[in-house]
């Protein structure tokens, strides 16, 4: 059978795939993206952090994203009972993009993919990679065209796996590791929100802690078209005490949470409620001979700080730049130059995710009298700058969080 050859194959045209492909194309490499779905397609993960715009800019897509009419986002607000606090991304320790966007991912991912194509990346939609062979001199991929079932093979110099929850190479190469985070579940929908609450800030994500179940929280992510994404997250077993019907369960969680019912009192629920669970995942390695794992195809922590797309794009940028060096003839070290530095920031997020669920970081967030300097350092992390080690809360997250949480708890 005929074998096509391409220089770089990227699996998946989500944010990780589109950004990596465009960066490589801009550096003069030939890139083919294989994407099994037809775009636009729904994806979860709609609230972006400021830091991800650094990579949108690097990939030459910032004008297109700005022109797309998405909801501007300036920060994150948190509510728990009577407590309310917010962090402004224009007041961060790390100076960069002060604001970002809240996006319908169907549209956003299509803008990125179209921009990659415009820059010369080839994207084949509705083509799925079904098998891989890394035993030869070059990676060999088996591709199925979904329209007619036709299968063909592609060889290439390097594969970037940006398959997201598809986790192509972790599954096929036996790289999967269970996450050390417990199994959580999310119920989510889109609503016509009709929010008229004077204090509600459409330019921030609202994270609401359930009044009595402190590990249960909601996201309210306003879009620019009068609609919101709404979701609830909790330990999977929590949901056993709630109706089996997903719509009824989400409504009951909301009804138990007065500060949120106040905001959503006029909302029109017009979209079936979806469910995703067991999304946290890990891998044994982020790279191997002829491949690297990007975004959610590698590790996924937790949705609470909206770090998913930022980590996906950061990994895409790092891998693309390193691969460029490798293809230019340099000797590169994927562990030293990709995996370790990428994981450092991911591990910073992990400390704050764990602190959210054990309550210590919530104590810090809801503490009313924090100093502006400390708030700017925390805000920086919430804006995605988890790799800036000049920030003490990035350099020493575990110790700093512990000390701060003790201070807040004893105050
Ligand atoms: P994806 O966007 O999933 O793209 C992967 C693509 O690969 C898909 O289009 C898929 O069709 C394609 N593909 C898969 N397998 C194959 C194959 N075999 N062949 C060809 N193509 C294939 N992140 C945020 O930043 N902000 C949030 O507010 C946020 N909220 C979240 C809420 C929840 C409940 C969860 C679970 C996650 C949330 N996330 C959030 C995380 C976010 O969803 C992901 O981190 C992000 O979508 C990862 O992007 P990606 O490019 O790695 O993968």
Coordinates of C-alpha atoms and ligand atoms in Angstrom, one line a residue:
X1 CA 0.0 0.0 0.0
X2 CA 1.1 3.5 -0.7
X3 CA 2.7 5.5 2.2
X4 CA 2.5 9.2 2.3
X5 CA 5.4 11.1 3.9
X6 CA 5.1 14.3 5.9
X7 CA 7.7 16.1 8.0
X8 CA 5.6 16.6 11.1
X9 CA 2.2 15.1 11.9
X10 CA 0.1 16.6 14.7
X11 CA -2.8 14.6 16.1
X12 CA -5.8 16.8 16.8
X13 CA -6.7 20.4 15.8
X14 CA -7.6 21.6 19.3
X15 CA -5.7 24.5 20.9
X16 CA -2.5 22.4 21.5
X17 CA -2.4 21.1 18.0
X18 CA -3.3 24.3 16.2
X19 CA -0.7 26.4 18.2
X20 CA 2.1 23.8 17.8
X21 CA 1.4 23.4 14.1
X22 CA 1.4 27.1 13.4
X23 CA 4.6 27.8 15.3
X24 CA 6.4 25.1 13.4
X25 CA 5.0 26.2 10.1
X26 CA 6.1 29.8 10.8
X27 CA 9.6 28.4 11.3
X28 CA 9.5 26.8 7.9
X29 CA 8.5 23.2 8.6
X30 CA 5.9 21.2 6.8
X31 CA 3.0 20.2 9.1
X32 CA 0.0 17.9 8.6
X33 CA -2.8 17.9 11.3
X34 CA -5.1 14.9 11.4
X35 CA -8.4 15.7 13.2
X36 CA -11.1 13.1 13.6
X37 CA -14.0 15.5 14.1
X38 CA -15.5 18.1 11.8
X39 CA -15.1 21.7 13.1
X40 CA -16.8 23.6 14.7
X41 CA -17.2 21.0 17.4
X42 CA -18.1 21.4 21.1
X43 CA -15.4 21.2 23.7
X44 CA -15.4 21.9 27.4
X45 CA -12.9 24.5 28.8
X46 CA -14.2 27.9 28.0
X47 CA -12.5 30.3 30.4
X48 CA -9.0 31.3 29.3
X49 CA -6.1 32.7 31.3
X50 CA -4.0 35.7 30.3
X51 CA -0.9 33.6 29.8
X52 CA -2.4 31.6 26.9
X53 CA -2.6 34.7 24.8
X54 CA 1.3 34.8 24.9
X55 CA 1.1 31.6 22.8
X56 CA -1.8 32.8 20.6
X57 CA 0.4 35.8 19.8
X58 CA 3.5 33.6 19.2
X59 CA 1.5 31.6 16.7
X60 CA 0.4 34.7 14.8
X61 CA -3.2 34.4 15.7
X62 CA -3.8 37.2 18.2
X63 CA -5.6 39.6 15.7
X64 CA -7.9 36.9 14.6
X65 CA -8.8 36.0 18.2
X66 CA -9.3 39.6 19.1
X67 CA -11.6 40.1 16.0
X68 CA -13.8 37.1 16.8
X69 CA -16.0 39.0 19.3
X70 CA -15.4 36.8 22.4
X71 CA -16.2 38.0 25.9
X72 CA -13.3 39.9 27.4
X73 CA -12.2 38.5 30.7
X74 CA -10.3 40.5 33.3
X75 CA -10.1 38.0 36.2
X76 CA -11.7 35.6 38.5
X77 CA -14.3 36.1 41.2
X78 CA -15.0 33.7 44.1
X79 CA -18.2 33.5 46.2
X80 CA -18.9 31.4 49.2
X81 CA -22.0 32.3 51.3
X82 CA -21.7 36.0 52.0
X83 CA -18.0 36.1 51.1
X84 CA -17.1 37.5 47.8
X85 CA -13.6 38.3 46.5
X86 CA -12.1 38.9 43.1
X87 CA -8.7 38.9 41.4
X88 CA -8.0 41.3 38.6
X89 CA -5.6 40.0 35.9
X90 CA -4.5 43.6 35.2
X91 CA -3.0 43.6 38.7
X92 CA -0.6 40.7 38.5
X93 CA 3.0 40.2 39.7
X94 CA 4.0 39.0 36.3
X95 CA 3.3 41.7 33.7
X96 CA 1.9 40.6 30.4
X97 CA -1.6 40.3 29.0
X98 CA -3.9 41.9 31.6
X99 CA -7.0 40.4 30.1
X100 CA -8.1 37.4 28.1
X101 CA -11.3 35.9 26.8
X102 CA -14.2 33.6 27.7
X103 CA -14.9 31.6 24.6
X104 CA -17.4 29.2 23.1
X105 CA -14.8 26.6 22.3
X106 CA -16.5 25.5 19.1
X107 CA -15.8 28.9 17.7
X108 CA -12.5 29.5 19.4
X109 CA -10.9 26.3 18.3
X110 CA -12.2 26.9 14.8
X111 CA -10.6 30.3 14.7
X112 CA -7.2 28.8 15.8
X113 CA -7.4 25.9 13.3
X114 CA -8.4 28.2 10.4
X115 CA -5.5 30.5 11.3
X116 CA -3.1 27.6 11.3
X117 CA -4.5 26.6 7.8
X118 CA -4.2 30.2 6.6
X119 CA -0.5 30.1 7.5
X120 CA 0.0 27.0 5.5
X121 CA -0.6 24.1 7.8
X122 CA -2.6 21.3 6.2
X123 CA -5.6 20.0 8.2
X124 CA -7.5 16.9 7.3
X125 CA -10.8 16.8 9.2
X126 CA -12.7 13.6 9.9
X127 CA -9.6 11.6 9.6
X128 CA -8.7 9.5 12.6
X129 CA -5.3 8.0 13.6
X130 CA -6.1 4.4 14.5
X131 CA -2.7 2.7 14.9
X132 CA 0.9 3.8 15.3
X133 CA 4.2 2.0 14.9
X134 CA 7.3 3.5 16.4
X135 CA 9.5 0.5 15.9
X136 CA 11.0 1.5 12.6
X137 CA 13.4 4.3 11.6
X138 CA 10.4 6.7 11.3
X139 CA 7.0 6.8 13.0
X140 CA 4.3 5.2 10.9
X141 CA 0.7 6.1 11.4
X142 CA -2.5 4.3 10.2
X143 CA -5.2 6.8 9.3
X144 CA -8.9 6.2 8.7
X145 CA -10.9 8.6 6.6
X146 CA -14.3 8.6 8.4
X147 CA -16.4 9.5 5.4
X148 CA -15.7 6.2 3.5
X149 CA -13.6 4.1 5.9
X150 CA -10.6 4.3 3.5
X151 CA -7.4 3.6 5.4
X152 CA -3.9 4.8 4.5
X153 CA -0.5 5.2 6.1
X154 CA 1.6 8.2 6.8
X155 CA 5.3 8.2 7.8
X156 CA 6.9 11.2 9.3
X157 CA 9.9 12.5 11.1
X158 CA 8.0 13.4 14.3
X159 CA 4.5 13.1 15.9
X160 CA 3.0 15.7 18.2
X161 CA 0.1 14.1 20.0
X162 CA -2.4 16.8 20.7
X163 CA -5.4 14.4 20.9
X164 CA -6.8 15.7 24.2
X165 CA -9.1 13.4 26.0
X166 CA -8.6 10.9 23.1
X167 CA -5.1 10.3 24.6
X168 CA -3.9 8.5 21.5
X169 CA -0.3 7.7 22.2
X170 CA -0.7 7.2 26.0
X171 CA -3.3 4.5 25.2
X172 CA -1.5 2.9 22.2
X173 CA 2.0 3.0 23.7
X174 CA 0.9 2.0 27.2
X175 CA 2.0 5.3 28.8
X176 CA -1.1 5.9 30.9
X177 CA -0.8 6.5 34.6
X178 CA -3.7 7.1 37.0
X179 CA -3.9 10.6 38.4
X180 CA -3.2 11.1 42.1
X181 CA -6.3 13.3 42.3
X182 CA -9.5 11.5 43.3
X183 CA -12.2 10.9 40.7
X184 CA -14.3 14.0 40.2
X185 CA -17.3 14.6 38.0
X186 CA -18.8 17.7 36.3
X187 CA -22.3 18.4 35.1
X188 CA -22.5 21.4 32.8
X189 CA -24.8 23.3 30.4
X190 CA -25.2 26.5 28.5
X191 CA -28.0 28.9 29.6
X192 CA -29.5 32.1 28.3
X193 CA -28.5 33.8 31.5
X194 CA -30.6 37.0 31.7
X195 CA -28.4 38.2 34.6
X196 CA -29.4 41.6 35.8
X197 CA -27.7 41.4 39.3
X198 CA -25.9 44.7 39.7
X199 CA -22.8 43.2 41.3
X200 CA -22.3 40.5 38.6
X201 CA -19.2 41.1 36.5
X202 CA -19.4 39.6 33.1
X203 CA -15.7 40.2 32.6
X204 CA -14.8 37.6 35.2
X205 CA -15.3 33.9 35.7
X206 CA -17.4 33.3 38.8
X207 CA -16.3 30.4 41.0
X208 CA -18.9 29.6 43.7
X209 CA -18.2 27.3 46.6
X210 CA -21.2 25.3 47.7
X211 CA -22.5 26.6 51.1
X212 CA -21.9 23.3 53.0
X213 CA -19.9 21.0 50.8
X214 CA -16.6 22.8 50.5
X215 CA -15.2 20.5 47.8
X216 CA -18.2 21.2 45.5
X217 CA -18.0 24.3 43.3
X218 CA -19.6 25.9 40.4
X219 CA -18.3 27.7 37.4
X220 CA -20.3 30.5 35.8
X221 CA -18.6 31.7 32.6
X222 CA -20.4 34.5 30.7
X223 CA -20.1 34.7 27.0
X224 CA -20.5 37.8 24.8
X225 CA -23.9 36.8 23.5
X226 CA -26.0 36.9 26.7
X227 CA -25.3 33.2 27.4
X228 CA -23.3 31.5 30.1
X229 CA -21.6 28.2 30.6
X230 CA -22.6 26.8 34.0
X231 CA -21.2 23.7 35.6
X232 CA -20.8 22.0 39.0
X233 CA -17.9 19.9 40.1
X234 CA -17.6 17.4 42.9
X235 CA -16.3 14.0 44.0
X236 CA -18.0 11.4 41.8
X237 CA -19.7 9.8 44.8
X238 CA -21.2 13.1 45.9
X239 CA -23.6 12.8 43.0
X240 CA -25.1 9.6 44.4
X241 CA -27.2 11.8 46.8
X242 CA -28.6 13.8 43.9
X243 CA -31.2 12.9 41.2
X244 CA -29.9 10.6 38.5
X245 CA -31.4 13.0 35.9
X246 CA -28.5 15.3 35.1
X247 CA -30.7 18.3 34.5
X248 CA -32.5 17.8 37.9
X249 CA -29.2 17.2 39.7
X250 CA -27.5 20.4 38.4
X251 CA -30.6 22.4 39.3
X252 CA -30.7 21.0 42.8
X253 CA -27.0 21.9 43.4
X254 CA -27.7 25.4 42.2
X255 CA -30.9 25.7 44.3
X256 CA -28.9 24.8 47.4
X257 CA -26.6 27.7 46.8
X258 CA -28.3 31.1 47.5
X259 CA -25.6 33.4 46.1
X260 CA -25.8 31.6 42.8
X261 CA -29.6 31.4 42.6
X262 CA -29.6 35.2 43.1
X263 CA -27.4 35.5 40.0
X264 CA -29.2 32.9 37.9
X265 CA -32.8 33.6 39.0
X266 CA -34.0 34.7 35.5
X267 CA -32.0 32.2 33.5
X268 CA -33.6 30.1 30.7
X269 CA -32.3 26.6 30.8
X270 CA -32.5 25.6 27.1
X271 CA -29.7 23.1 26.6
X272 CA -29.4 19.5 27.8
X273 CA -27.0 19.0 30.7
X274 CA -23.8 17.2 29.9
X275 CA -21.5 15.1 32.1
X276 CA -17.8 14.4 32.2
X277 CA -16.0 12.5 34.8
X278 CA -12.6 10.9 35.6
X279 CA -11.0 13.6 33.5
X280 CA -7.8 13.9 35.6
X281 CA -5.0 11.8 34.0
X282 CA -1.3 11.4 34.0
X283 CA 1.4 9.7 31.9
X284 CA 4.6 7.9 32.4
X285 CA 6.5 10.1 30.1
X286 CA 5.9 13.2 27.9
X287 CA 8.1 12.1 25.1
X288 CA 9.8 9.2 23.3
X289 CA 11.7 8.5 20.1
X290 CA 9.8 10.4 17.4
X291 CA 7.0 11.8 19.6
X292 CA 6.0 14.2 22.3
X293 CA 2.7 14.6 24.1
X294 CA 0.9 18.0 24.3
X295 CA -2.0 19.4 26.3
X296 CA -4.6 17.0 27.6
X297 CA -3.1 14.1 25.8
X298 CA -0.5 14.2 28.5
X299 CA -1.5 15.3 32.0
X300 CA -4.7 16.9 33.0
X301 CA -5.2 18.2 36.6
X302 CA -8.5 19.8 37.4
X303 CA -10.7 22.5 35.9
X304 CA -10.9 24.7 39.0
X305 CA -8.4 27.4 37.9
X306 CA -9.1 27.1 34.2
X307 CA -5.5 26.2 33.5
X308 CA -6.2 23.5 30.9
X309 CA -5.9 25.5 27.7
X310 CA -3.0 27.5 29.0
X311 CA -1.0 24.3 29.9
X312 CA -2.0 22.9 26.5
X313 CA -0.7 26.0 24.7
X314 CA 2.4 26.3 26.8
X315 CA 3.3 22.6 26.1
X316 CA 2.6 23.2 22.4
X317 CA 4.9 26.2 22.3
X318 CA 7.7 24.5 24.2
X319 CA 7.5 21.3 22.1
X320 CA 7.3 23.2 18.8
X321 CA 10.4 25.3 19.6
X322 CA 12.4 22.4 20.8
X323 CA 11.4 20.3 17.7
X324 CA 12.5 23.2 15.5
X325 CA 15.9 23.1 17.2
X326 CA 16.1 19.3 16.7
X327 CA 15.1 19.5 13.0
X328 CA 17.7 22.3 12.6
X329 CA 20.3 19.7 13.5
X330 CA 20.8 20.6 17.2
X331 CA 21.2 17.9 19.8
X332 CA 18.2 18.4 22.1
X333 CA 17.2 16.8 25.4
X334 CA 13.4 16.4 25.6
X335 CA 13.5 15.6 29.3
X336 CA 15.7 18.6 30.3
X337 CA 14.3 21.1 27.8
X338 CA 10.6 20.0 27.6
X339 CA 9.3 17.6 30.3
X340 CA 11.0 19.0 33.4
X341 CA 10.4 22.7 32.8
X342 CA 6.8 22.1 31.6
X343 CA 6.0 19.9 34.7
X344 CA 7.4 22.6 37.0
X345 CA 4.5 24.9 36.2
X346 CA 2.0 22.1 36.2
X347 CA 3.1 21.1 39.6
X348 CA 2.7 24.7 40.8
X349 CA -0.9 24.6 39.7
X350 CA -1.2 21.2 41.4
X351 CA -0.3 22.6 44.8
X352 CA -3.1 25.2 44.5
X353 CA -5.6 22.7 43.1
X354 CA -4.9 20.4 46.1
X355 CA -5.1 23.4 48.4
X356 CA -8.4 24.3 46.9
X357 CA -9.9 20.9 47.7
X358 CA -8.3 20.6 51.2
X359 CA -9.6 24.1 52.0
X360 CA -6.3 25.8 52.6
X361 CA -6.2 27.8 49.4
X362 CA -9.9 28.6 49.8
X363 CA -9.0 30.1 53.2
X364 CA -6.5 32.3 51.4
X365 CA -8.8 33.3 48.6
X366 CA -11.7 34.2 50.9
X367 CA -9.5 36.0 53.4
X368 CA -10.7 39.6 53.4
X369 CA -7.5 41.4 54.4
X370 CA -4.7 40.1 52.2
X371 CA -2.0 42.6 51.2
X372 CA -2.1 44.0 47.7
X373 CA 1.4 42.5 47.1
X374 CA 0.3 39.0 48.0
X375 CA -2.9 39.3 46.1
X376 CA -0.9 40.3 43.0
X377 CA 1.2 37.2 43.3
X378 CA -1.8 35.0 43.7
X379 CA -3.5 36.8 40.8
X380 CA -0.5 36.1 38.7
X381 CA -0.9 32.4 39.2
X382 CA -4.7 32.6 38.6
X383 CA -3.8 34.4 35.3
X384 CA -1.6 31.5 34.3
X385 CA 1.9 32.7 35.1
X386 CA 2.8 29.5 37.0
X387 CA 6.2 29.3 35.4
X388 CA 7.5 32.7 36.5
X389 CA 9.8 31.7 39.3
X390 CA 10.5 35.3 40.3
X391 CA 7.0 35.0 41.9
X392 CA 7.6 33.5 45.4
X393 CA 4.3 31.7 45.2
X394 CA 5.6 30.0 42.1
X395 CA 9.1 29.4 43.3
X396 CA 8.0 27.8 46.6
X397 CA 4.3 27.0 46.2
X398 CA 3.9 24.4 48.9
X399 CA 5.7 26.3 51.7
X400 CA 4.3 29.7 50.8
X401 CA 0.7 28.4 50.6
X402 CA 1.1 26.6 54.0
X403 CA 2.4 29.7 55.7
X404 CA -0.2 32.0 54.2
X405 CA -3.1 29.6 54.9
X406 CA -2.0 29.3 58.6
X407 CA -1.9 33.1 58.8
X408 CA -5.4 33.5 57.3
X409 CA -6.8 30.7 59.5
X410 CA -5.4 32.2 62.7
X411 CA -6.4 35.8 61.8
Ligands
LIG1 P1 -8.7 19.1 22.8 O1 -9.2 20.5 22.8 O2 -9.5 18.1 23.5 O3 -8.4 18.7 21.3 C1 -8.1 17.4 20.9 C2 -8.5 17.1 19.5 O4 -8.0 15.8 19.1 C3 -10.0 16.9 19.4 O5 -10.6 17.8 18.5 C4 -10.2 15.5 19.0 O6 -11.3 15.3 18.1 C5 -8.9 15.1 18.3 N1 -8.5 13.7 18.3 C6 -8.6 12.9 19.4 N2 -8.2 11.6 19.1 C7 -7.9 11.7 17.8 C8 -7.4 10.7 16.8 N3 -7.1 9.4 17.2 N4 -7.1 11.1 15.5 C9 -7.4 12.4 15.2 N5 -7.9 13.3 16.0 C10 -8.1 13.0 17.3 N6 -9.6 24.6 30.4 C11 -9.5 25.9 30.4 O7 -8.5 26.5 30.0 N7 -10.5 26.7 30.9 C12 -11.6 26.1 31.5 O8 -12.5 26.9 31.9 C13 -11.7 24.7 31.6 N8 -12.8 24.1 32.1 C14 -12.8 22.7 32.1 C15 -13.9 22.1 32.8 C16 -14.0 20.7 32.9 C17 -15.1 20.0 33.6 C18 -12.9 19.9 32.3 C19 -12.9 18.4 32.4 C20 -11.9 20.6 31.7 C21 -11.8 22.0 31.6 N9 -10.7 22.6 30.9 C22 -10.6 24.0 31.0 C23 -9.7 21.8 30.3 C24 -9.8 21.9 28.7 O9 -11.0 21.2 28.4 C25 -8.6 21.1 28.1 O10 -7.5 21.4 28.8 C26 -8.3 21.6 26.7 O11 -9.4 21.4 25.9 C27 -7.1 20.8 26.1 O12 -6.9 21.2 24.8 P2 -6.1 20.1 23.8 O13 -5.8 20.9 22.6 O14 -5.1 19.4 24.6 O15 -7.2 19.0 23.5

